PDB file of C-alpha atoms in Angstrom:
ATOM      1  CA  MET A  27     -16.862  -3.989  -6.644  1.00  0.00           C
ATOM      2  CA  ARG A  28     -19.221  -4.401  -9.540  1.00  0.00           C
ATOM      3  CA  CYS A  29     -16.320  -4.979 -11.967  1.00  0.00           C
ATOM      4  CA  ILE A  30     -14.915  -7.674  -9.634  1.00  0.00           C
ATOM      5  CA  LEU A  31     -18.203  -9.304  -9.411  1.00  0.00           C
ATOM      6  CA  ALA A  32     -18.735  -9.190 -13.311  1.00  0.00           C
ATOM      7  CA  LEU A  33     -15.170 -10.650 -13.683  1.00  0.00           C
ATOM      8  CA  TRP A  34     -16.061 -13.621 -11.597  1.00  0.00           C
ATOM      9  CA  VAL A  35     -19.253 -14.073 -13.389  1.00  0.00           C
ATOM     10  CA  VAL A  36     -17.510 -13.941 -16.672  1.00  0.00           C
ATOM     11  CA  LEU A  37     -14.804 -16.578 -15.243  1.00  0.00           C
ATOM     12  CA  ILE A  38     -17.580 -18.926 -13.932  1.00  0.00           C
ATOM     13  CA  LEU A  39     -19.221 -18.944 -17.266  1.00  0.00           C
ATOM     14  CA  LEU A  40     -16.089 -19.520 -19.159  1.00  0.00           C
ATOM     15  CA  ALA A  41     -15.176 -22.362 -17.043  1.00  0.00           C
ATOM     16  CA  SER A  42     -18.469 -23.787 -17.252  1.00  0.00           C
ATOM     17  CA  GLY A  43     -18.503 -23.547 -21.034  1.00  0.00           C
ATOM     18  CA  PHE A  44     -15.094 -25.086 -21.412  1.00  0.00           C
ATOM     19  CA  ALA A  45     -15.027 -27.835 -18.803  1.00  0.00           C
ATOM     20  CA  ARG A  46     -16.801 -31.222 -19.738  1.00  0.00           C
ATOM     21  CA  ARG A  47     -17.838 -31.952 -16.058  1.00  0.00           C
ATOM     22  CA  GLY A  48     -18.989 -29.539 -13.430  1.00  0.00           C
ATOM     23  CA  ARG A  49     -16.338 -30.854 -11.153  1.00  0.00           C
ATOM     24  CA  ASP A  50     -13.567 -29.888 -13.783  1.00  0.00           C
ATOM     25  CA  ALA A  51     -15.054 -26.410 -13.736  1.00  0.00           C
ATOM     26  CA  LEU A  52     -15.192 -26.265  -9.858  1.00  0.00           C
ATOM     27  CA  LEU A  53     -11.466 -27.187  -9.625  1.00  0.00           C
ATOM     28  CA  ALA A  54     -10.298 -24.598 -12.146  1.00  0.00           C
ATOM     29  CA  LEU A  55     -12.349 -21.913 -10.338  1.00  0.00           C
ATOM     30  CA  LEU A  56     -10.851 -22.930  -7.068  1.00  0.00           C
ATOM     31  CA  ALA A  57      -7.454 -22.840  -8.565  1.00  0.00           C
ATOM     32  CA  ILE A  58      -7.971 -19.476  -9.889  1.00  0.00           C
ATOM     33  CA  TRP A  59      -9.559 -18.218  -6.377  1.00  0.00           C
ATOM     34  CA  THR A  60      -6.444 -19.679  -4.570  1.00  0.00           C
ATOM     35  CA  VAL A  61      -4.013 -17.980  -6.831  1.00  0.00           C
ATOM     36  CA  ALA A  62      -5.990 -14.580  -6.612  1.00  0.00           C
ATOM     37  CA  VAL A  63      -6.576 -14.701  -2.798  1.00  0.00           C
ATOM     38  CA  VAL A  64      -3.372 -16.524  -1.386  1.00  0.00           C
ATOM     39  CA  LEU A  65      -0.505 -16.287  -3.869  1.00  0.00           C
ATOM     40  CA  VAL A  66      -0.977 -12.589  -5.415  1.00  0.00           C
ATOM     41  CA  PRO A  67      -1.081 -10.819  -1.986  1.00  0.00           C
ATOM     42  CA  ARG A  68       2.109 -12.678  -0.904  1.00  0.00           C
ATOM     43  CA  ILE A  69       4.096 -12.116  -4.078  1.00  0.00           C
ATOM     44  CA  ALA A  70       2.879  -8.557  -5.038  1.00  0.00           C
ATOM     45  CA  PRO A  71       5.044  -6.706  -2.170  1.00  0.00           C
ATOM     46  CA  ASP A  72       8.094  -8.543  -3.543  1.00  0.00           C
ATOM     47  CA  ILE A  73       7.290  -7.537  -7.131  1.00  0.00           C
ATOM     48  CA  ALA A  74       6.643  -3.958  -6.122  1.00  0.00           C
ATOM     49  CA  GLY A  75       9.961  -3.777  -3.890  1.00  0.00           C
ATOM     50  CA  THR A  76      11.822  -4.909  -6.904  1.00  0.00           C
ATOM     51  CA  ALA A  77      10.197  -2.349  -9.273  1.00  0.00           C
ATOM     52  CA  VAL A  78      10.529   0.480  -6.985  1.00  0.00           C
ATOM     53  CA  PRO A  79      13.375  -0.016  -4.410  1.00  0.00           C
ATOM     54  CA  LEU A  80      12.712   1.538  -0.981  1.00  0.00           C
ATOM     55  CA  GLN A  81      15.167   3.590   0.962  1.00  0.00           C
ATOM     56  CA  ASN A  82      17.024   1.813   3.736  1.00  0.00           C
ATOM     57  CA  ARG A  83      16.645   2.762   7.483  1.00  0.00           C
ATOM     58  CA  LEU A  84      19.746   5.096   7.372  1.00  0.00           C
ATOM     59  CA  GLN A  85      18.332   7.144   4.344  1.00  0.00           C
ATOM     60  CA  THR A  86      14.915   7.298   5.948  1.00  0.00           C
ATOM     61  CA  ASP A  87      16.329   8.540   9.376  1.00  0.00           C
ATOM     62  CA  VAL A  88      18.483  11.261   7.430  1.00  0.00           C
ATOM     63  CA  ALA A  89      15.362  12.416   5.571  1.00  0.00           C
ATOM     64  CA  ILE A  90      13.360  12.597   8.627  1.00  0.00           C
ATOM     65  CA  ALA A  91      16.131  14.620  10.470  1.00  0.00           C
ATOM     66  CA  ARG A  92      16.333  16.946   7.573  1.00  0.00           C
ATOM     67  CA  ASP A  93      12.660  17.738   7.549  1.00  0.00           C
ATOM     68  CA  LEU A  94      12.546  18.063  11.338  1.00  0.00           C
ATOM     69  CA  ARG A  95      15.444  20.635  11.019  1.00  0.00           C
ATOM     70  CA  GLN A  96      13.550  22.577   8.319  1.00  0.00           C
ATOM     71  CA  LEU A  97      10.370  22.684  10.538  1.00  0.00           C
ATOM     72  CA  GLY A  98      12.098  23.589  13.631  1.00  0.00           C
ATOM     73  CA  ASP A  99      12.168  22.520  17.285  1.00  0.00           C
ATOM     74  CA  SER A 100       9.362  23.718  19.403  1.00  0.00           C
ATOM     75  CA  HIS A 101      10.953  22.579  22.437  1.00  0.00           C
ATOM     76  CA  ASN A 102      14.039  24.707  22.075  1.00  0.00           C
ATOM     77  CA  PRO A 103      13.322  28.347  23.280  1.00  0.00           C
ATOM     78  CA  ASP A 104      16.254  29.588  21.073  1.00  0.00           C
ATOM     79  CA  ASP A 105      14.822  28.117  17.965  1.00  0.00           C
ATOM     80  CA  PRO A 106      14.226  30.957  15.317  1.00  0.00           C
ATOM     81  CA  HIS A 107      11.134  28.934  14.006  1.00  0.00           C
ATOM     82  CA  LEU A 108       9.670  29.056  17.443  1.00  0.00           C
ATOM     83  CA  ALA A 109      10.358  32.800  17.988  1.00  0.00           C
ATOM     84  CA  ALA A 110       8.803  33.515  14.530  1.00  0.00           C
ATOM     85  CA  SER A 111       5.630  31.586  14.929  1.00  0.00           C
ATOM     86  CA  SER A 112       5.379  32.783  18.778  1.00  0.00           C
ATOM     87  CA  SER A 113       5.469  36.364  17.620  1.00  0.00           C
ATOM     88  CA  LEU A 114       3.057  35.851  14.771  1.00  0.00           C
ATOM     89  CA  PHE A 115       0.750  34.040  17.532  1.00  0.00           C
ATOM     90  CA  CYS A 116       1.180  36.829  20.073  1.00  0.00           C
ATOM     91  CA  SER A 117       0.564  39.644  17.539  1.00  0.00           C
ATOM     92  CA  ALA A 118      -2.632  37.921  16.213  1.00  0.00           C
ATOM     93  CA  THR A 119      -4.249  37.189  19.535  1.00  0.00           C
ATOM     94  CA  GLY A 120      -3.302  40.738  20.970  1.00  0.00           C
TER      95      GLY A 120
END
């Protein structure tokens, strides 16, 4: 937070130093603020999606099904994972 505040202070001082009138400095700072607050958050996800492509829906569903198969199905009484965890729990509790 302090870094962001320091950055804005530096930008304000630079804009005030380079602008001939206060109005020009204000317009420049408003333009920078608009780009930082409005445009960057709208463009950043597109840039990130281009840089690191995401999986599509089918790939995500297959990965979830594979992970669930490895974990086991606790609703299926014949599941070997459930039997192993049940016997471990029953032996631990007595």
